[in-house]
Amino acid sequence: MNLEHMGKAAQEAAFELATVATAQKNQALAIIADELEANKDAILAANAKDINAARESGMTDALIDRLLLNEERLTGIANDVRNVISLNDPVGAELDSRVLENGMRLSRRRVPLGVVGVIYEARPNVTIDIAALCLKTGNASILRGGRETFHSNVELVKVIQVALKKADLPAASVQYIDKPDRELVSQLLRLDQYVDMIIPRGGAGLHKMCKENSTIPVIIGGFGISHVYVDHSADISRSIDVVENAKAQRPSACNALDTLLVSEKVAETFLPRLAERLNKSNVEFVADDAAYSFLEGKAAALRHVADGDFDTEWLSFTLGVKVVADVAEAIAHMRKHNASHSDAILTNDIQSAERFVNAAGSAAVYVNASTRFTDGAQFGLGAEVAVSTQKLHARGPMGLEELTSYKWVGQADYLVRP
């Protein structure tokens, strides 16, 4: 595999995609959705190989769930692609426009980024999300998935490339690095002659490696410790519902709850009731001393917090718990422990809510809502290519607009500068 050839092919495809009409891009997306359903047997057979390998390696059930495709999920993925068709194409849209004193009409027009390299782990649906969003925005993509979903991803990209050919678009619009050699990742990160942006989706180690080794701009996202703070004024019963959803609805997701912070004024009442609820999901509580005293004898699985636990993205049925004095201490804890992804406050006090929203450094902040809403589809963006936790260009779920840049366009009547 020659990555330079792959990069050159992607760049050529990007040049063509930049001028393709929305109707043709939508036609390609419709064909991709149809081909996913038409080739479901081959896709699910490939996925079964990945699932079997994951079980043999001792992977947890929660992580295996991230890898799993079934007929229902595949139909959902195809429908997500069809949903992207219904979204407005941002390419060509004007951000603003004005006429200068010299008569020139000056505007900013949205344009594709060019070639996007995405390095990601686990979930095979990410392959389709990236391909669909990049295609809609006129970007070519070079993908490198994790070894856990190797067979699934190879089959999915085959289906995508067949669909692209049927839509008279270059197959190199979506390419996949199908060799396990880690050196190929390093080569991709230095392919700045052809690739315009790198988006890593995975753990902290992957993001650190990309930041330190890439000669291409990197969008950082996907990792961060998600917190929920239960304020003294919160509705206890309804807060338990939200915490349960944030932790147990899909614990392997990056927006699932990692650390629960509870006001000392309600901890004695709240934590035993929460334990009774979360025992049904076999949640293990990892508690500081104060929280431990309220959970002891109530939580089915409980241990004292150890160094590093509050810095752990659990991705499982494990929940860190800490009792805090107030919203100020909750915010201080969050600042210390990488609150950059999704964080929430449960409160009936508007001042506490505003203080939390303004102080939290997270890409997505919620008042009286689960952290599980940080998702492109839930935000009405269609699919997402990543959840950005950096502070430049894009933050939160990266949809269509976040996959574009802009150019200045000046229009005049043969104007010359004096």
Coordinates of C-alpha atoms in Angstrom, one line a residue:
M1 CA 0.0 0.0 0.0
N2 CA 1.4 3.4 -1.1
L3 CA -0.1 6.2 0.9
E4 CA 1.3 8.9 -1.4
H5 CA -0.6 7.3 -4.3
M6 CA -3.7 7.2 -2.1
G7 CA -3.2 10.8 -1.1
K8 CA -2.8 11.9 -4.7
A9 CA -5.9 10.0 -5.7
A10 CA -7.9 11.6 -2.9
Q11 CA -6.7 15.1 -3.8
E12 CA -7.8 14.5 -7.4
A13 CA -11.2 13.2 -6.2
A14 CA -11.5 16.3 -3.9
F15 CA -10.9 18.6 -6.9
E16 CA -13.8 17.0 -8.7
L17 CA -16.1 16.8 -5.7
A18 CA -15.7 20.5 -5.0
T19 CA -17.7 21.4 -8.1
V20 CA -20.2 18.5 -8.1
A21 CA -23.9 19.7 -7.8
T22 CA -25.9 18.9 -4.7
A23 CA -28.3 16.7 -6.7
Q24 CA -25.5 14.4 -7.8
K25 CA -24.0 14.2 -4.3
N26 CA -27.5 13.3 -2.9
Q27 CA -27.9 10.7 -5.6
A28 CA -24.7 9.1 -4.5
L29 CA -25.8 9.1 -0.9
A30 CA -29.1 7.5 -1.9
I31 CA -27.3 4.7 -3.7
I32 CA -25.0 4.2 -0.7
A33 CA -28.0 3.7 1.5
D34 CA -29.6 1.3 -0.9
E35 CA -26.3 -0.7 -1.4
L36 CA -25.9 -1.0 2.4
E37 CA -29.3 -2.8 2.6
A38 CA -28.7 -4.8 -0.5
N39 CA -25.4 -6.1 0.8
K40 CA -26.4 -6.7 4.4
D41 CA -25.6 -10.4 4.4
A42 CA -21.9 -9.7 3.3
I43 CA -21.6 -6.8 5.8
L44 CA -23.0 -8.8 8.7
A45 CA -20.9 -11.8 7.9
A46 CA -17.8 -9.5 8.0
N47 CA -18.9 -8.0 11.3
A48 CA -19.4 -11.5 12.8
K49 CA -15.7 -12.1 12.2
D50 CA -14.9 -9.0 14.2
I51 CA -17.3 -9.9 17.0
N52 CA -15.8 -13.4 17.3
A53 CA -12.3 -12.1 17.4
A54 CA -13.3 -9.5 20.1
R55 CA -14.8 -12.2 22.3
E56 CA -11.8 -14.4 21.9
S57 CA -9.6 -11.5 23.0
G58 CA -11.6 -11.0 26.2
M59 CA -13.2 -7.7 25.3
T60 CA -15.9 -6.5 27.6
D61 CA -19.6 -6.8 26.6
A62 CA -19.9 -3.0 26.6
L63 CA -17.1 -2.6 24.1
I64 CA -18.3 -5.5 22.0
D65 CA -21.6 -3.7 21.8
R66 CA -19.8 -0.8 20.1
L67 CA -18.6 -3.1 17.4
L68 CA -21.8 -5.0 16.8
L69 CA -23.8 -4.6 13.6
N70 CA -27.2 -6.4 13.2
E71 CA -29.9 -6.0 10.7
E72 CA -31.7 -3.3 12.7
R73 CA -28.6 -1.3 13.3
L74 CA -27.6 -1.5 9.6
T75 CA -31.1 -0.3 8.6
G76 CA -30.6 2.6 11.0
I77 CA -27.2 3.4 9.5
A78 CA -28.8 3.4 6.0
N79 CA -31.5 5.7 7.1
D80 CA -29.0 8.0 8.7
V81 CA -27.4 8.3 5.3
R82 CA -30.8 9.1 3.8
N83 CA -31.3 11.8 6.5
V84 CA -28.1 13.5 5.3
I85 CA -29.7 13.9 1.9
S86 CA -32.4 16.0 3.5
L87 CA -29.9 18.4 5.1
N88 CA -28.9 21.6 3.4
D89 CA -25.7 21.5 1.5
P90 CA -23.5 24.2 3.0
V91 CA -21.1 24.3 0.1
G92 CA -21.5 27.6 -1.9
A93 CA -23.5 29.3 0.8
E94 CA -22.5 32.9 1.6
L95 CA -21.7 33.6 5.3
D96 CA -21.9 37.4 4.8
S97 CA -21.7 40.0 2.1
R98 CA -21.1 43.7 1.9
V99 CA -20.3 46.4 -0.7
L100 CA -17.1 48.3 -0.1
E101 CA -16.7 52.1 -0.7
N102 CA -14.8 51.3 -3.9
G103 CA -17.8 49.4 -5.3
M104 CA -16.5 45.8 -4.8
R105 CA -19.0 43.3 -3.5
L106 CA -17.1 41.2 -0.9
S107 CA -18.4 38.0 0.5
R108 CA -17.3 34.8 2.2
R109 CA -18.4 31.6 0.6
R110 CA -18.3 28.1 2.1
V111 CA -16.0 25.6 0.4
P112 CA -14.9 22.0 1.2
L113 CA -11.8 21.4 3.3
G114 CA -10.4 19.1 0.6
V115 CA -9.1 15.8 1.9
V116 CA -9.9 14.7 5.4
G117 CA -8.0 11.9 7.1
V118 CA -9.9 10.2 9.9
I119 CA -8.3 7.7 12.4
Y120 CA -10.8 6.0 14.6
E121 CA -11.4 3.1 16.9
A122 CA -14.3 0.6 17.3
R123 CA -17.8 1.5 15.9
P124 CA -18.1 0.5 12.2
N125 CA -21.0 3.0 11.8
V126 CA -18.4 5.7 12.0
T127 CA -17.1 4.6 8.6
I128 CA -20.5 5.4 7.0
D129 CA -21.0 8.6 9.0
I130 CA -17.7 10.0 7.8
A131 CA -18.2 9.0 4.2
A132 CA -21.7 10.5 4.0
L133 CA -20.8 13.8 5.6
C134 CA -17.6 14.2 3.7
L135 CA -19.4 13.4 0.4
K136 CA -22.2 15.8 1.1
T137 CA -19.7 18.6 1.7
G138 CA -17.5 17.8 -1.3
N139 CA -14.6 16.4 0.7
A140 CA -12.6 13.3 -0.1
S141 CA -11.7 11.0 2.9
I142 CA -8.9 8.6 3.8
L143 CA -10.0 6.4 6.6
R144 CA -8.1 4.2 9.1
G145 CA -10.3 2.2 11.5
G146 CA -9.2 0.1 14.4
R147 CA -8.2 -3.6 14.1
E148 CA -11.4 -4.5 16.1
T149 CA -13.6 -3.7 13.1
F150 CA -11.2 -4.4 10.3
H151 CA -13.4 -6.9 8.4
S152 CA -16.5 -4.7 8.8
N153 CA -14.8 -1.6 7.6
V154 CA -13.3 -3.2 4.6
E155 CA -16.7 -4.5 3.5
L156 CA -18.4 -1.2 4.2
V157 CA -15.9 0.7 2.1
K158 CA -16.3 -1.8 -0.8
V159 CA -20.0 -1.1 -0.8
I160 CA -19.4 2.7 -0.7
Q161 CA -17.0 2.6 -3.6
V162 CA -19.4 0.6 -5.7
A163 CA -22.1 3.1 -5.0
L164 CA -19.8 6.0 -5.9
K165 CA -19.0 4.4 -9.3
K166 CA -22.8 4.0 -9.9
A167 CA -23.2 7.7 -9.2
D168 CA -20.4 8.6 -11.6
L169 CA -18.2 9.9 -8.9
P170 CA -14.5 8.8 -8.3
A171 CA -14.2 5.8 -6.1
A172 CA -11.1 7.5 -4.5
S173 CA -13.5 9.9 -2.8
V174 CA -13.6 7.4 0.0
Q175 CA -10.5 5.2 0.6
Y176 CA -9.5 2.9 3.5
I177 CA -6.1 2.0 4.8
D178 CA -6.6 -1.8 5.0
K179 CA -3.2 -2.8 6.3
P180 CA -2.6 -3.2 10.0
D181 CA 0.9 -1.7 9.9
R182 CA 1.1 1.2 12.4
E183 CA 3.7 2.9 10.3
L184 CA 1.0 3.6 7.8
V185 CA -0.7 5.8 10.4
S186 CA 2.5 7.8 10.9
Q187 CA 2.8 8.2 7.1
L188 CA -0.8 9.5 6.9
L189 CA 0.0 12.1 9.6
R190 CA 2.8 13.4 7.5
L191 CA 0.9 13.5 4.2
D192 CA 0.4 17.2 4.3
Q193 CA 1.0 17.6 0.6
Y194 CA -2.4 15.9 0.0
V195 CA -4.4 15.8 3.3
D196 CA -5.9 19.0 4.7
M197 CA -7.1 17.9 8.1
I198 CA -6.7 15.0 10.5
I199 CA -9.6 14.0 12.8
P200 CA -8.8 11.3 15.4
R201 CA -11.8 9.5 17.1
G202 CA -10.7 7.4 20.0
G203 CA -9.0 7.5 23.4
A204 CA -6.5 10.0 24.8
G205 CA -3.5 8.0 23.6
L206 CA -4.7 8.3 19.9
H207 CA -5.2 12.1 20.2
K208 CA -1.9 12.6 21.9
M209 CA -0.1 10.6 19.2
C210 CA -1.8 12.6 16.4
K211 CA -1.0 16.0 18.0
E212 CA 2.6 15.1 18.5
N213 CA 3.3 13.5 15.1
S214 CA 1.1 15.2 12.6
T215 CA 2.3 17.8 10.1
I216 CA -1.4 18.3 9.2
P217 CA -3.9 20.4 11.3
V218 CA -5.6 18.1 13.9
I219 CA -9.1 18.4 15.2
I220 CA -9.1 17.0 18.8
G221 CA -12.3 15.4 20.0
G222 CA -14.2 12.4 21.4
F223 CA -12.3 12.1 24.7
G224 CA -13.2 13.8 27.9
I225 CA -14.5 12.9 31.3
S226 CA -18.3 13.6 31.4
H227 CA -19.8 14.9 34.6
V228 CA -23.2 15.4 36.1
Y229 CA -23.6 17.7 39.1
V230 CA -26.7 17.2 41.2
D231 CA -27.4 20.6 42.9
H232 CA -29.0 21.0 46.3
S233 CA -32.2 22.4 44.6
A234 CA -32.6 19.5 42.1
D235 CA -35.7 17.4 41.9
I236 CA -34.4 14.1 43.3
S237 CA -36.7 11.7 41.5
R238 CA -36.3 13.2 38.1
S239 CA -32.6 13.6 38.6
I240 CA -32.3 9.9 39.2
D241 CA -33.9 9.3 35.8
V242 CA -31.4 11.6 34.1
V243 CA -28.4 10.1 35.8
E244 CA -29.6 6.6 35.0
N245 CA -29.9 7.5 31.3
A246 CA -26.6 9.3 31.2
K247 CA -24.8 6.3 32.7
A248 CA -26.7 3.1 31.7
Q249 CA -28.4 3.8 28.4
R250 CA -25.2 3.2 26.4
P251 CA -22.2 3.2 28.7
S252 CA -19.7 2.5 25.9
A253 CA -20.5 5.9 24.2
C254 CA -18.1 8.8 24.6
N255 CA -20.9 11.0 26.0
A256 CA -21.9 8.5 28.7
L257 CA -21.5 9.7 32.3
D258 CA -18.2 9.1 34.0
T259 CA -18.3 11.1 37.2
L260 CA -21.3 12.1 39.3
L261 CA -20.9 15.1 41.6
V262 CA -23.6 15.4 44.4
S263 CA -24.3 18.4 46.7
E264 CA -23.6 17.5 50.3
K265 CA -27.1 18.8 51.2
V266 CA -28.8 16.1 49.2
A267 CA -26.2 13.3 49.1
E268 CA -27.7 11.3 52.0
T269 CA -31.1 11.2 50.3
F270 CA -30.0 11.0 46.7
L271 CA -27.2 8.4 46.7
P272 CA -29.1 5.4 48.3
R273 CA -32.0 5.9 46.0
L274 CA -29.7 6.1 43.0
A275 CA -27.9 2.9 44.1
E276 CA -31.3 1.1 44.3
R277 CA -32.0 2.2 40.7
L278 CA -28.5 1.5 39.2
N279 CA -28.1 -1.9 40.9
K280 CA -30.6 -3.1 38.3
S281 CA -27.9 -2.3 35.6
N282 CA -25.1 -3.8 37.7
V283 CA -23.3 -0.4 37.9
E284 CA -20.2 -0.4 40.0
F285 CA -19.8 2.7 42.2
V286 CA -16.3 4.1 42.7
A287 CA -16.7 6.6 45.6
D288 CA -14.9 9.1 47.6
D289 CA -15.1 8.7 51.4
A290 CA -18.2 10.8 51.8
A291 CA -20.1 9.1 49.0
Y292 CA -18.9 5.7 50.2
S293 CA -20.5 6.3 53.6
F294 CA -23.9 6.9 51.9
L295 CA -23.6 4.0 49.4
E296 CA -22.3 1.4 51.8
G297 CA -24.9 -1.4 52.2
K298 CA -27.0 0.2 49.4
A299 CA -24.8 -0.3 46.3
A300 CA -24.4 -3.9 45.1
A301 CA -20.9 -3.1 43.7
L302 CA -18.9 -0.5 45.6
R303 CA -15.2 0.4 46.1
H304 CA -13.2 3.4 47.3
V305 CA -11.8 5.7 44.7
A306 CA -8.2 5.3 43.8
D307 CA -5.6 7.6 42.2
G308 CA -6.6 8.3 38.5
D309 CA -10.2 7.1 38.8
F310 CA -11.7 10.5 38.4
D311 CA -9.5 10.9 35.3
T312 CA -10.8 7.7 33.7
E313 CA -13.3 7.6 30.8
W314 CA -15.0 4.4 31.9
L315 CA -16.9 3.3 28.7
S316 CA -18.5 0.7 31.0
F317 CA -21.0 0.2 33.8
T318 CA -18.6 2.0 36.3
L319 CA -19.4 5.3 37.8
G320 CA -17.2 7.7 39.8
V321 CA -19.0 9.5 42.6
K322 CA -17.9 12.5 44.7
V323 CA -19.8 14.6 47.3
V324 CA -19.1 18.3 46.9
A325 CA -20.1 21.4 48.9
D326 CA -21.7 23.4 46.1
V327 CA -21.6 24.3 42.4
A328 CA -18.2 26.1 42.9
E329 CA -16.6 22.9 44.2
A330 CA -18.2 20.9 41.4
I331 CA -16.7 23.3 38.8
A332 CA -13.3 23.1 40.5
H333 CA -13.3 19.3 40.3
M334 CA -14.3 19.4 36.6
R335 CA -11.5 21.8 35.7
K336 CA -9.0 19.5 37.4
H337 CA -10.4 16.3 35.8
N338 CA -10.7 17.1 32.0
A339 CA -14.2 18.2 31.7
S340 CA -14.0 19.0 27.9
H341 CA -16.7 16.8 26.4
S342 CA -20.2 16.8 27.9
D343 CA -21.3 18.0 31.3
A344 CA -24.6 18.7 33.0
I345 CA -26.1 20.3 36.0
L346 CA -29.4 19.2 37.5
T347 CA -30.9 22.1 39.4
N348 CA -34.0 24.2 40.0
D349 CA -31.9 27.3 40.8
I350 CA -31.4 29.5 37.8
Q351 CA -28.3 31.2 39.3
S352 CA -26.6 27.8 39.8
A353 CA -27.5 26.8 36.3
E354 CA -26.1 30.0 34.8
R355 CA -22.9 29.8 36.9
F356 CA -22.4 26.2 35.7
V357 CA -23.0 26.9 32.1
N358 CA -20.7 29.9 32.0
A359 CA -17.9 28.2 34.0
A360 CA -17.9 24.7 32.4
G361 CA -15.1 24.4 29.8
S362 CA -17.0 21.6 28.0
A363 CA -17.9 21.5 24.3
A364 CA -21.5 20.7 25.3
V365 CA -23.1 21.8 28.6
Y366 CA -26.6 20.8 29.7
V367 CA -29.1 22.1 32.3
N368 CA -31.5 19.3 33.4
A369 CA -30.7 17.0 30.6
S370 CA -28.6 13.9 30.0
T371 CA -25.1 14.1 28.6
R372 CA -26.2 11.4 26.1
F373 CA -27.6 14.1 23.8
T374 CA -24.2 15.1 22.5
D375 CA -24.6 13.6 19.1
G376 CA -25.0 14.9 15.6
A377 CA -28.3 13.2 14.9
Q378 CA -29.7 14.4 18.3
F379 CA -28.6 17.9 17.5
G380 CA -30.3 17.8 14.1
L381 CA -27.0 17.8 12.3
G382 CA -27.5 14.4 10.7
A383 CA -24.6 12.1 11.3
E384 CA -21.3 13.4 12.8
V385 CA -17.7 12.9 11.8
A386 CA -16.5 13.5 15.4
V387 CA -17.2 15.4 18.6
S388 CA -14.6 18.1 18.8
T389 CA -13.4 19.1 22.3
Q390 CA -10.9 21.7 21.1
K391 CA -11.6 25.4 21.0
L392 CA -10.7 26.3 17.4
H393 CA -12.8 26.0 14.2
A394 CA -15.3 23.5 15.6
R395 CA -16.7 22.4 18.9
G396 CA -19.1 19.6 19.8
P397 CA -20.6 17.3 17.2
M398 CA -19.0 18.1 13.8
G399 CA -21.7 18.1 11.1
L400 CA -21.7 19.5 7.6
E401 CA -20.8 23.1 8.3
E402 CA -17.8 22.0 10.4
L403 CA -16.4 20.1 7.4
T404 CA -16.2 23.3 5.4
S405 CA -13.9 26.3 5.3
Y406 CA -14.6 29.6 3.4
K407 CA -13.0 31.7 0.8
W408 CA -13.3 35.4 0.2
V409 CA -15.0 36.4 -3.1
G410 CA -14.6 39.9 -4.4
Q411 CA -16.8 41.0 -7.4
A412 CA -16.3 44.3 -9.2
D413 CA -16.4 46.1 -12.6
Y414 CA -12.8 45.8 -13.7
L415 CA -11.7 47.5 -10.5
V416 CA -8.0 48.4 -9.9
R417 CA -6.4 49.4 -6.7
P418 CA -5.2 53.1 -6.6

